[in-house]
CSV table of C-alpha atoms and ligand atoms in Angstrom, one decimal:
chain,number,residue,atom,x,y,z
A,1,MET,CA,0.0,0.1,0.3
A,2,ALA,CA,2.6,2.3,1.2
A,3,ASP,CA,4.8,2.1,-2.7
A,4,ALA,CA,1.8,3.4,-4.2
A,5,TYR,CA,2.3,7.0,-2.9
A,6,SER,CA,6.2,6.6,-1.3
A,7,ARG,CA,7.5,8.1,-4.6
A,8,ASP,CA,5.0,11.0,-4.5
A,9,LEU,CA,6.0,11.7,-0.8
A,10,GLU,CA,9.6,11.7,-1.4
A,11,ARG,CA,9.2,14.3,-4.2
A,12,TRP,CA,7.5,16.6,-1.7
A,13,ILE,CA,10.3,16.6,1.1
A,14,PRO,CA,12.7,19.1,-1.4
A,15,ARG,CA,9.6,21.4,-2.2
A,16,LEU,CA,8.9,21.5,1.6
A,17,ILE,CA,12.5,22.6,2.5
A,18,ALA,CA,12.6,25.1,-0.5
A,19,VAL,CA,9.8,26.5,0.5
A,20,TRP,CA,10.5,26.8,4.3
A,21,ARG,CA,13.9,28.5,3.5
A,22,GLN,CA,12.3,31.0,1.3
A,23,ALA,CA,9.8,31.7,3.5
A,24,ARG,CA,12.3,32.4,6.6
A,25,ARG,CA,14.7,34.0,4.0
A,26,LYS,CA,17.4,32.7,5.9
A,27,GLY,CA,20.3,29.9,4.7
A,28,ASP,CA,21.2,27.6,2.2
A,29,GLY,CA,21.6,24.0,2.6
A,30,PRO,CA,21.3,20.7,0.9
A,31,GLU,CA,18.1,20.1,-1.1
A,32,THR,CA,16.6,17.2,0.4
A,33,ARG,CA,17.5,17.5,4.1
A,34,LEU,CA,18.0,20.0,6.8
A,35,THR,CA,21.4,21.1,8.6
A,36,PRO,CA,21.9,20.1,12.0
A,37,GLN,CA,21.3,23.3,12.9
A,38,GLU,CA,17.8,23.4,10.8
A,39,ILE,CA,17.1,20.5,12.9
A,40,LYS,CA,17.9,21.7,15.9
A,41,GLU,CA,15.8,24.8,15.5
A,42,VAL,CA,12.6,23.3,14.1
A,43,GLY,CA,12.7,20.1,15.9
A,44,ALA,CA,12.0,23.0,18.8
A,45,GLY,CA,9.2,24.1,17.2
A,46,VAL,CA,7.6,20.6,16.5
A,47,LYS,CA,7.9,19.6,20.2
A,48,GLN,CA,6.1,22.9,21.0
A,49,LEU,CA,3.2,22.1,18.4
A,50,SER,CA,3.2,18.0,19.7
A,51,HIS,CA,2.6,19.3,23.1
A,52,GLY,CA,0.0,21.9,22.3
A,53,LEU,CA,-1.7,19.8,20.3
A,54,THR,CA,-1.8,16.4,22.0
A,55,ARG,CA,-1.2,17.0,25.7
A,56,GLU,CA,-2.8,20.3,27.2
A,57,ARG,CA,-4.4,21.0,23.9
A,58,GLN,CA,-3.9,24.6,24.5
A,59,LEU,CA,-3.1,25.0,20.5
A,60,ALA,CA,-6.0,23.6,19.5
A,61,GLY,CA,-7.9,26.4,17.6
A,62,ALA,CA,-5.3,29.1,18.9
A,63,LYS,CA,-3.7,30.9,15.7
A,64,TYR,CA,-0.4,28.6,15.7
A,65,MET,CA,-0.2,28.6,11.8
A,66,ASP,CA,0.2,32.6,12.2
A,67,ASP,CA,3.4,31.9,13.9
A,68,PRO,CA,6.3,31.5,11.1
A,69,ARG,CA,8.5,29.2,13.7
A,70,LEU,CA,5.2,26.9,14.4
A,71,LEU,CA,4.1,27.0,11.1
A,72,GLY,CA,7.5,25.9,9.6
A,73,ALA,CA,7.3,23.0,12.0
A,74,TYR,CA,4.3,22.1,10.9
A,75,LEU,CA,5.1,21.9,7.0
A,76,LEU,CA,8.5,19.7,7.5
A,77,PHE,CA,7.3,17.4,10.1
A,78,TYR,CA,3.4,17.4,10.2
A,79,TRP,CA,2.6,18.0,6.6
A,80,PRO,CA,4.1,14.3,5.4
A,81,VAL,CA,2.3,12.5,8.1
A,82,SER,CA,-0.8,14.3,7.2
A,83,TYR,CA,-0.2,13.7,3.3
A,84,ALA,CA,0.6,10.1,4.1
A,85,GLN,CA,-2.6,9.7,6.3
A,86,ALA,CA,-4.9,11.4,3.3
A,87,ARG,CA,-3.2,9.1,0.7
A,88,GLN,CA,-3.9,6.4,3.0
A,89,ALA,CA,-7.6,7.4,3.3
A,90,LEU,CA,-8.0,8.4,-0.5
A,91,GLY,CA,-7.4,4.8,-1.2
A,92,GLU,CA,-11.0,3.9,0.7
A,93,LEU,CA,-12.9,5.8,-1.4
A,94,PRO,CA,-14.9,4.0,-4.2
A,95,ASN,CA,-13.9,6.3,-6.9
A,96,ARG,CA,-11.2,8.7,-8.2
A,97,PRO,CA,-12.4,12.3,-6.8
A,98,ARG,CA,-12.1,15.1,-9.2
A,99,GLN,CA,-13.2,17.9,-7.8
A,100,VAL,CA,-12.0,18.5,-4.2
A,101,LEU,CA,-12.2,21.1,-1.7
A,102,ASP,CA,-9.9,20.7,1.6
A,103,LEU,CA,-11.1,22.7,4.5
A,104,GLY,CA,-9.0,23.7,7.6
A,105,SER,CA,-6.4,22.7,4.8
A,106,GLY,CA,-3.3,24.5,6.6
A,107,PRO,CA,-0.3,24.4,4.1
A,108,GLY,CA,-3.0,21.9,1.8
A,109,PRO,CA,-1.3,18.4,2.4
A,110,LEU,CA,-4.7,16.9,1.7
A,111,ALA,CA,-5.0,19.0,-1.0
A,112,PHE,CA,-1.7,17.9,-2.6
A,113,ALA,CA,-2.5,14.4,-1.9
A,114,ALA,CA,-6.1,14.9,-3.7
A,115,LEU,CA,-3.9,16.3,-6.5
A,116,ASP,CA,-1.4,13.5,-6.5
A,117,ALA,CA,-4.0,10.8,-6.6
A,118,GLY,CA,-5.7,12.2,-9.6
A,119,ALA,CA,-7.8,15.0,-8.5
A,120,ALA,CA,-8.2,17.6,-11.4
A,121,GLU,CA,-9.2,20.5,-9.5
A,122,VAL,CA,-8.8,21.5,-6.0
A,123,THR,CA,-9.4,24.5,-3.7
A,124,ALA,CA,-7.7,25.1,-0.2
A,125,ALA,CA,-9.4,26.8,2.4
A,126,ASP,CA,-8.2,27.9,5.9
A,127,ARG,CA,-8.7,30.8,8.3
A,128,SER,CA,-5.1,31.3,8.1
A,129,LYS,CA,-3.4,33.3,5.5
A,130,PRO,CA,0.2,32.4,6.1
A,131,ALA,CA,-0.8,28.7,5.9
A,132,LEU,CA,-2.9,29.6,2.4
A,133,THR,CA,0.5,31.7,1.2
A,134,LEU,CA,2.4,28.5,1.8
A,135,ALA,CA,0.1,26.4,0.1
A,136,ARG,CA,0.4,28.4,-3.1
A,137,ALA,CA,4.2,28.4,-2.6
A,138,LEU,CA,3.9,25.1,-2.7
A,139,ALA,CA,2.0,24.8,-5.7
A,140,ALA,CA,4.4,26.8,-7.7
A,141,GLU,CA,6.9,24.9,-6.9
A,142,ALA,CA,5.5,21.9,-7.9
A,143,GLY,CA,3.9,23.1,-11.1
A,144,GLU,CA,0.4,22.1,-9.5
A,145,ALA,CA,-2.7,24.0,-10.0
A,146,LEU,CA,-4.0,25.2,-6.4
A,147,ALA,CA,-6.9,27.4,-5.8
A,148,THR,CA,-7.0,29.1,-2.2
A,149,ARG,CA,-10.1,30.7,-0.3
A,150,GLU,CA,-10.3,32.2,3.1
A,151,TRP,CA,-12.8,30.3,5.3
A,152,ASP,CA,-13.8,30.0,8.9
A,153,PRO,CA,-17.0,28.6,9.7
A,154,THR,CA,-16.9,29.8,13.4
A,155,ARG,CA,-17.4,33.5,11.8
A,156,LYS,CA,-20.3,32.2,9.8
A,157,ALA,CA,-18.3,32.5,6.5
A,158,ALA,CA,-19.5,30.1,4.1
A,159,PRO,CA,-17.0,27.7,2.7
A,160,PRO,CA,-16.4,28.2,-1.5
A,161,GLU,CA,-19.4,27.6,-3.5
A,162,GLY,CA,-20.1,24.9,-5.8
A,163,GLN,CA,-20.6,20.7,-5.7
A,164,PHE,CA,-17.6,18.5,-5.5
A,165,ASP,CA,-16.7,14.7,-5.6
A,166,LEU,CA,-14.6,15.0,-2.1
A,167,ILE,CA,-14.6,17.3,0.7
A,168,THR,CA,-11.7,17.1,3.1
A,169,MET,CA,-11.2,18.1,6.4
A,170,GLY,CA,-8.0,17.4,8.0
A,171,HIS,CA,-7.4,17.5,11.6
A,172,VAL,CA,-9.4,20.5,11.9
A,173,LEU,CA,-12.6,19.7,13.0
A,174,ASN,CA,-11.4,19.1,16.8
A,175,GLU,CA,-10.3,22.8,16.7
A,176,LEU,CA,-13.7,24.1,16.2
A,177,TYR,CA,-16.1,25.2,18.5
A,178,GLY,CA,-14.1,24.9,21.3
A,179,THR,CA,-14.2,21.8,23.8
A,180,GLY,CA,-16.6,19.9,26.0
A,181,ASP,CA,-19.9,18.2,25.6
A,182,GLY,CA,-21.7,21.2,23.6
A,183,VAL,CA,-19.2,20.5,20.5
A,184,THR,CA,-20.7,17.5,18.9
A,185,ALA,CA,-24.2,19.4,18.0
A,186,PRO,CA,-22.3,22.2,15.8
A,187,ARG,CA,-19.1,20.2,14.4
A,188,ALA,CA,-22.7,17.8,13.3
A,189,ALA,CA,-24.5,20.5,11.8
A,190,LEU,CA,-21.3,22.0,10.0
A,191,LEU,CA,-20.5,18.6,8.6
A,192,GLU,CA,-24.1,18.5,7.5
A,193,GLN,CA,-24.2,21.5,5.8
A,194,LEU,CA,-20.9,20.5,4.1
A,195,LEU,CA,-22.7,17.3,2.9
A,196,THR,CA,-24.9,19.4,0.7
A,197,GLN,CA,-21.8,20.4,-1.3
A,198,VAL,CA,-21.3,16.6,-2.0
A,199,LYS,CA,-21.8,15.6,-4.9
A,200,LYS,CA,-24.0,11.8,-5.5
A,201,ASN,CA,-21.2,9.1,-5.1
A,202,GLY,CA,-19.1,11.5,-3.5
A,203,SER,CA,-17.3,11.6,0.1
A,204,LEU,CA,-16.6,14.1,2.9
A,205,LEU,CA,-13.5,12.7,4.6
A,206,VAL,CA,-12.7,13.7,8.3
A,207,MET,CA,-9.7,12.6,9.6
A,208,GLU,CA,-8.6,13.6,13.4
A,209,PRO,CA,-6.0,12.8,15.7
A,210,ALA,CA,-5.9,9.5,17.2
A,211,LEU,CA,-6.2,10.6,20.7
A,212,ARG,CA,-9.0,9.3,23.0
A,213,GLU,CA,-10.9,12.8,23.4
A,214,THR,CA,-10.7,13.9,19.6
A,215,SER,CA,-11.4,10.3,18.5
A,216,ARG,CA,-14.7,9.7,20.6
A,217,ALA,CA,-15.4,13.4,20.3
A,218,LEU,CA,-15.5,12.6,16.1
A,219,LEU,CA,-17.7,9.0,17.1
A,220,LYS,CA,-20.1,11.4,18.6
A,221,VAL,CA,-20.7,13.4,15.6
A,222,ARG,CA,-20.7,9.9,13.4
A,223,ASP,CA,-23.8,9.2,15.4
A,224,VAL,CA,-25.8,12.3,14.9
A,225,LEU,CA,-24.8,12.0,11.1
A,226,VAL,CA,-26.1,8.3,11.3
A,227,GLY,CA,-28.9,9.1,13.4
A,228,LYS,CA,-30.1,11.4,10.4
A,229,GLY,CA,-29.7,8.5,8.0
A,230,TYR,CA,-26.5,9.2,6.5
A,231,GLY,CA,-24.5,6.2,5.2
A,232,VAL,CA,-20.8,5.7,6.5
A,233,ARG,CA,-18.2,4.4,3.7
A,234,ALA,CA,-15.5,3.8,6.0
A,235,PRO,CA,-14.6,2.4,8.3
A,236,CYS,CA,-17.6,1.4,9.9
A,237,MET,CA,-19.9,-1.3,8.9
A,238,PHE,CA,-22.4,-1.1,12.1
A,239,ARG,CA,-25.1,0.8,11.3
A,240,GLY,CA,-26.1,1.7,14.5
A,241,ASN,CA,-24.7,3.8,17.5
A,242,CYS,CA,-21.1,3.7,17.4
A,243,PRO,CA,-20.6,0.5,20.2
A,244,ALA,CA,-16.9,2.1,21.0
A,245,LEU,CA,-18.8,4.9,22.7
A,246,LEU,CA,-20.0,2.3,25.3
A,247,LYS,CA,-17.2,2.2,27.4
A,248,GLU,CA,-15.5,5.6,28.4
A,249,SER,CA,-11.9,3.9,27.7
A,250,ASP,CA,-12.6,2.9,24.4
A,251,TRP,CA,-11.8,4.7,21.2
A,252,CYS,CA,-11.6,4.2,17.6
A,253,HIS,CA,-8.4,4.4,15.5
A,254,ALA,CA,-6.6,3.6,12.5
A,255,GLU,CA,-2.8,2.8,12.5
A,256,ARG,CA,-1.0,2.1,9.2
A,257,SER,CA,3.0,1.8,8.5
A,258,TRP,CA,4.4,4.4,6.0
A,259,PRO,CA,7.1,5.2,4.2
A,260,MET,CA,8.7,7.7,7.0
A,261,PRO,CA,10.9,10.0,5.1
A,262,ARG,CA,14.4,10.9,6.9
A,263,VAL,CA,13.3,14.5,7.5
A,264,VAL,CA,10.4,13.6,9.5
A,265,GLU,CA,12.9,10.6,11.0
A,266,GLU,CA,15.4,13.3,12.1
A,267,LEU,CA,12.9,15.9,13.6
A,268,ALA,CA,10.5,13.0,15.5
A,269,ARG,CA,13.8,12.2,16.8
A,270,ALA,CA,15.0,16.0,18.2
A,271,ALA,CA,11.5,16.3,19.3
A,272,GLY,CA,11.3,12.9,21.2
A,273,LEU,CA,8.6,12.4,19.3
A,274,HIS,CA,7.2,8.8,17.6
A,275,LYS,CA,6.0,8.8,13.9
A,276,GLU,CA,7.0,5.0,13.0
A,277,SER,CA,3.7,4.4,12.6
A,278,LEU,CA,0.4,6.6,11.0
A,279,LYS,CA,-2.2,6.8,13.8
A,280,MET,CA,-5.4,8.6,13.2
A,281,SER,CA,-9.1,8.4,13.6
A,282,TYR,CA,-10.9,9.0,10.4
A,283,LEU,CA,-14.4,8.7,8.8
A,284,VAL,CA,-16.1,9.0,5.3
A,285,VAL,CA,-19.6,9.8,5.1
A,286,ALA,CA,-21.8,9.7,2.2
A,287,PRO,CA,-24.0,12.2,1.0
A,288,LYS,CA,-27.9,12.5,2.1
A,289,GLY,CA,-30.1,10.1,0.5
A,290,GLU,CA,-27.4,7.4,-0.3
A,291,ALA,CA,-27.5,4.1,1.3
A,292,TRP,CA,-24.6,2.3,3.2
A,293,PRO,CA,-22.5,0.3,1.1
A,294,GLU,CA,-23.3,-3.1,0.2
A,295,LEU,CA,-21.0,-5.3,1.8
A,296,PRO,CA,-19.9,-8.7,0.6
A,297,ARG,CA,-21.3,-11.9,1.8
A,298,GLY,CA,-19.9,-13.7,5.1
A,299,ARG,CA,-19.5,-12.4,8.7
A,300,LEU,CA,-17.2,-9.5,8.4
A,301,PHE,CA,-15.0,-7.8,11.2
A,302,ARG,CA,-12.8,-4.9,10.7
A,303,ILE,CA,-9.7,-5.4,13.0
A,304,VAL,CA,-10.0,-2.7,15.3
A,305,SER,CA,-7.3,-3.5,18.0
A,306,GLU,CA,-3.8,-4.0,17.8
A,307,PRO,CA,-2.6,-7.7,18.1
A,308,LEU,CA,-3.6,-8.8,21.4
A,309,GLU,CA,-1.4,-11.7,22.2
A,310,GLY,CA,-1.9,-13.9,25.0
A,311,LYS,CA,-0.8,-17.5,26.2
A,312,GLY,CA,-1.2,-19.8,23.7
A,313,ARG,CA,-3.8,-17.8,21.8
A,314,GLN,CA,-4.4,-14.5,19.6
A,315,ARG,CA,-7.0,-12.0,20.2
A,316,TYR,CA,-8.2,-9.0,18.4
A,317,ILE,CA,-11.1,-6.6,18.8
A,318,GLY,CA,-13.3,-6.6,15.6
A,319,CYS,CA,-16.1,-4.5,14.8
A,320,GLY,CA,-18.7,-5.2,11.8
A,321,PRO,CA,-22.3,-5.5,10.9
A,322,GLU,CA,-22.7,-7.2,14.5
A,323,GLY,CA,-20.9,-4.8,16.4
A,324,ARG,CA,-17.6,-4.1,18.3
A,325,VAL,CA,-16.3,-8.0,20.1
A,326,GLY,CA,-13.5,-9.8,20.9
A,327,LEU,CA,-12.2,-12.4,18.3
A,328,ALA,CA,-10.0,-15.3,20.0
A,329,MET,CA,-8.2,-18.2,18.5
A,330,GLN,CA,-5.8,-20.8,20.1
A,331,ASP,CA,-2.6,-21.8,18.6
A,332,LYS,CA,-3.7,-25.3,18.5
A,333,HIS,CA,-6.7,-24.6,16.3
A,334,ARG,CA,-4.2,-23.2,14.0
A,335,THR,CA,-4.8,-24.9,10.1
A,336,GLU,CA,-4.3,-23.7,6.5
A,337,LYS,CA,-7.6,-22.4,5.8
A,338,ASN,CA,-7.7,-19.9,9.6
A,339,GLU,CA,-3.7,-18.9,10.2
A,340,ARG,CA,-4.1,-15.6,8.7
A,341,PHE,CA,-5.9,-14.6,11.7
A,342,PHE,CA,-2.3,-15.0,13.5
A,343,LYS,CA,-1.0,-12.5,10.8
A,344,LEU,CA,-3.8,-9.6,11.0
A,345,HIS,CA,-3.2,-5.8,11.3
A,346,ARG,CA,-5.7,-3.4,13.1
A,347,GLY,CA,-7.6,-1.8,10.1
A,348,ASP,CA,-7.6,-5.2,8.1
A,349,VAL,CA,-11.1,-6.7,7.2
A,350,ILE,CA,-12.0,-10.0,7.5
A,351,ALA,CA,-14.6,-12.8,6.8
A,352,VAL,CA,-14.9,-15.6,9.5
A,353,THR,CA,-17.0,-18.9,9.9
A,354,GLU,CA,-17.8,-21.3,12.7
A,355,THR,CA,-17.7,-19.4,15.8
A,356,GLU,CA,-18.6,-20.0,19.1
A,357,PRO,CA,-20.0,-16.9,21.5
A,358,LYS,CA,-17.3,-16.6,24.4
A,359,GLY,CA,-16.8,-13.6,26.7
A,360,ASP,CA,-16.9,-10.4,25.1
A,361,GLY,CA,-17.4,-12.2,22.0
A,362,PHE,CA,-16.7,-15.1,19.5
A,363,ALA,CA,-13.7,-18.0,19.8
A,364,LEU,CA,-12.9,-19.8,16.5
A,365,ASP,CA,-11.3,-22.8,16.2
A,366,ASP,CA,-10.0,-25.6,14.1
A,367,ARG,CA,-12.9,-25.6,11.7
A,368,SER,CA,-13.2,-21.8,11.3
A,369,GLU,CA,-12.2,-20.3,7.9
A,370,VAL,CA,-10.6,-16.7,7.8
A,371,ARG,CA,-10.2,-14.9,4.9
A,372,ILE,CA,-9.2,-11.3,3.9
A,373,VAL,CA,-11.9,-9.4,2.2
A,374,ALA,CA,-10.0,-6.1,2.4
A,375,GLN,CA,-6.4,-5.0,3.6
A,376,ALA,CA,-5.9,-2.1,6.0
A,377,GLY,CA,-6.2,1.3,3.8
A,378,ARG,CA,-8.4,-0.6,0.8
A,379,GLY,CA,-11.9,-0.2,0.5
A,380,VAL,CA,-14.3,-3.2,1.4
A,381,PRO,CA,-15.4,-4.4,-2.3
A,382,PRO,CA,-19.1,-4.5,-3.1
A,383,PRO,CA,-20.7,-7.8,-3.2
A,384,SER,CA,-20.0,-10.1,-6.4
A,385,PRO,CA,-22.9,-9.8,-9.0
A,386,GLU,CA,-23.8,-13.5,-8.6
A,387,GLU,CA,-23.9,-13.2,-4.9
A,388,GLU,CA,-27.3,-12.7,-3.0
A,389,PRO,CA,-27.9,-9.6,-0.8
A,390,ARG,CA,-26.7,-10.0,2.5
A,391,PRO,CA,-29.5,-10.4,4.9
A,392,THR,CA,-29.5,-7.4,7.5
A,393,ALA,CA,-27.6,-8.0,10.5
A,394,PRO,CA,-29.2,-7.9,13.7
A,395,THR,CA,-28.8,-5.0,16.0
A,396,PRO,CA,-26.6,-5.8,19.3
A,397,GLN,CA,-28.5,-5.1,22.8
A,398,GLY,CA,-28.0,-1.0,23.6
A,399,SER,CA,-27.6,0.3,20.2
A,400,ASP,CA,-30.5,2.1,17.9
A,401,PRO,CA,-32.0,0.2,15.4
A,402,LEU,CA,-30.8,-0.1,12.0
A,403,PRO,CA,-31.8,3.2,10.2
B,501,SAM,C1,-3.9,20.6,12.7
B,501,SAM,S1,-4.0,21.8,11.2
B,501,SAM,C2,-4.6,20.7,10.2
B,501,SAM,C3,-3.7,21.2,8.6
B,501,SAM,C4,-4.2,20.1,7.5
B,501,SAM,N1,-5.5,20.2,7.1
B,501,SAM,C5,-3.5,19.0,8.4
B,501,SAM,O1,-4.5,17.9,8.3
B,501,SAM,O2,-2.5,18.7,8.4
B,501,SAM,C6,-5.5,22.6,11.7
B,501,SAM,C7,-6.0,23.9,10.7
B,501,SAM,O3,-7.0,24.1,10.8
B,501,SAM,C8,-7.3,25.6,10.9
B,501,SAM,N2,-7.9,26.1,11.6
B,501,SAM,C9,-8.4,26.1,12.8
B,501,SAM,N3,-9.5,26.7,13.4
B,501,SAM,C10,-10.2,27.2,12.1
B,501,SAM,C11,-11.2,28.0,11.8
B,501,SAM,N4,-12.1,28.5,12.8
B,501,SAM,N5,-11.7,28.2,10.2
B,501,SAM,C12,-10.9,27.7,9.5
B,501,SAM,N6,-9.4,27.2,9.6
B,501,SAM,C13,-9.5,26.8,11.1
B,501,SAM,C14,-6.0,26.1,11.5
B,501,SAM,O4,-6.0,27.6,10.1
B,501,SAM,C15,-4.9,24.9,10.7
B,501,SAM,O5,-4.6,25.2,9.4
C-alpha cells in the first residue's frame, strides 16, 4: 500500500524544504535534508506543537499557523504525516474524485494528496493567510494548480461555493467550536451543511488525531449523522450507534505503516516523538439519500485493535455489522484455512466462519475459516454480481435500530 504513494511523498520533501527556506529568508542547505542546526531549530517547534496539540491541547483552535516558527515546524513535520494519512484514506474511496475542496487545509497536505491521487481541480481553504500563502508557494514549486480561499465556519463565513466529489477536513474538526459536550451539535451541523455540497457518489472525509478525546468526539458526531440517516463508507460497517462509545475507555483509530521520510525521522528524534506508524481516526460519509455501501457476503469484521497476544492464543477486537466484539483463537486450532488470523493488522477486514460465542465475543477454532476481504487502507469490495444480497444484521442490545 505504502509503495503507491511513497515516491510522490519523497518528491515533496525538497519542495517543503525549499519553500520553508524561502519563507524565512535565511540559509542555504542541501536540497533534500535539513542541516543539523535547522533540525535543532525546527525540532524545538515540533516539540512545542506536539505538546500544544496533544497534551494540554492549549494550541487546538489557537492561531499557531500564524506563527512563522510553528508554521515551519508544521510544514516540515506534520505536513508529510497528514499527506500520507490522506493518501491512505483516499485509497478507501469507491471512486477517484475530480473536484475537491480541502477545508482547514493549513499549507495543503490533503489538497496535494488529492491532486497526486488524480484530482483535477482542488481548492484549499483555511482561516490562516500565512498557511494559504505557503500552500500557494508549494503549488508553484510543484507546478500544480491550486486555488485557495479564506474560510472560517465559526465566523459564519460560508465555504467556497460549488459541488464537489470530495470534501476533506484534516485535523481541523477538533479545533472548531471549543471543547466539552457542547461541541457535538455544531460540528455535526457543519458536516451536514457541507454534505449538501458533496455530489452524488461523492464523499466527505474527516481525519482527526488518534487521541482518545478527539477520536470519541468524532464518533459522537458520527452518531448524530448516522441517526439522521447518513451512510458511512469507511471505516464503519455497523449501522447503529458507535459501540466504542459505550465504555469511556474505548475509542477507535487506524494505524498504518508508512514510508517515513528521513527529515520526519530526524525531527521526531530531535523532538522526542515517535512517528514510525501513522495513527488517525477517520470517517468517510456519503451524501444524504445514499444508502450504506452493500457488503460482500460472510460474517465480516474490521480489526480495530492491535494484536492482543495471550498465552497460547491470538486475540483482537473486531467491529462489523454485528457490532464490536472480541475475536480469539488458540494456537492449537491453527489450520491452513485460518492461519491468516495470526497475522492480522489493525484496519484489515476479514470474513470468518464457524464461531462460538465466548466472553465478550467469539472464539474461532479448527473448523473456522478466515479470509481477508480488504487489507487495511483498501476499500471493502461490493458483493460480486452472483452473490445474493446480504441479510440485515441483527442490532446488538443497547444500540439504536438500523436506520
Ligand atoms: C492541525 S491543522 C491541519 C492542517 C491540515 N488540514 C492537515 O491535516 O495537516 C488545523 C488547521 O485548521 C485551521 N483552523 C483552525 N480553526 C479554524 C477556523 N475556525 N476556521 C478555519 N480554519 C481553522 C488552522 O488554521 C489549521 O490550518
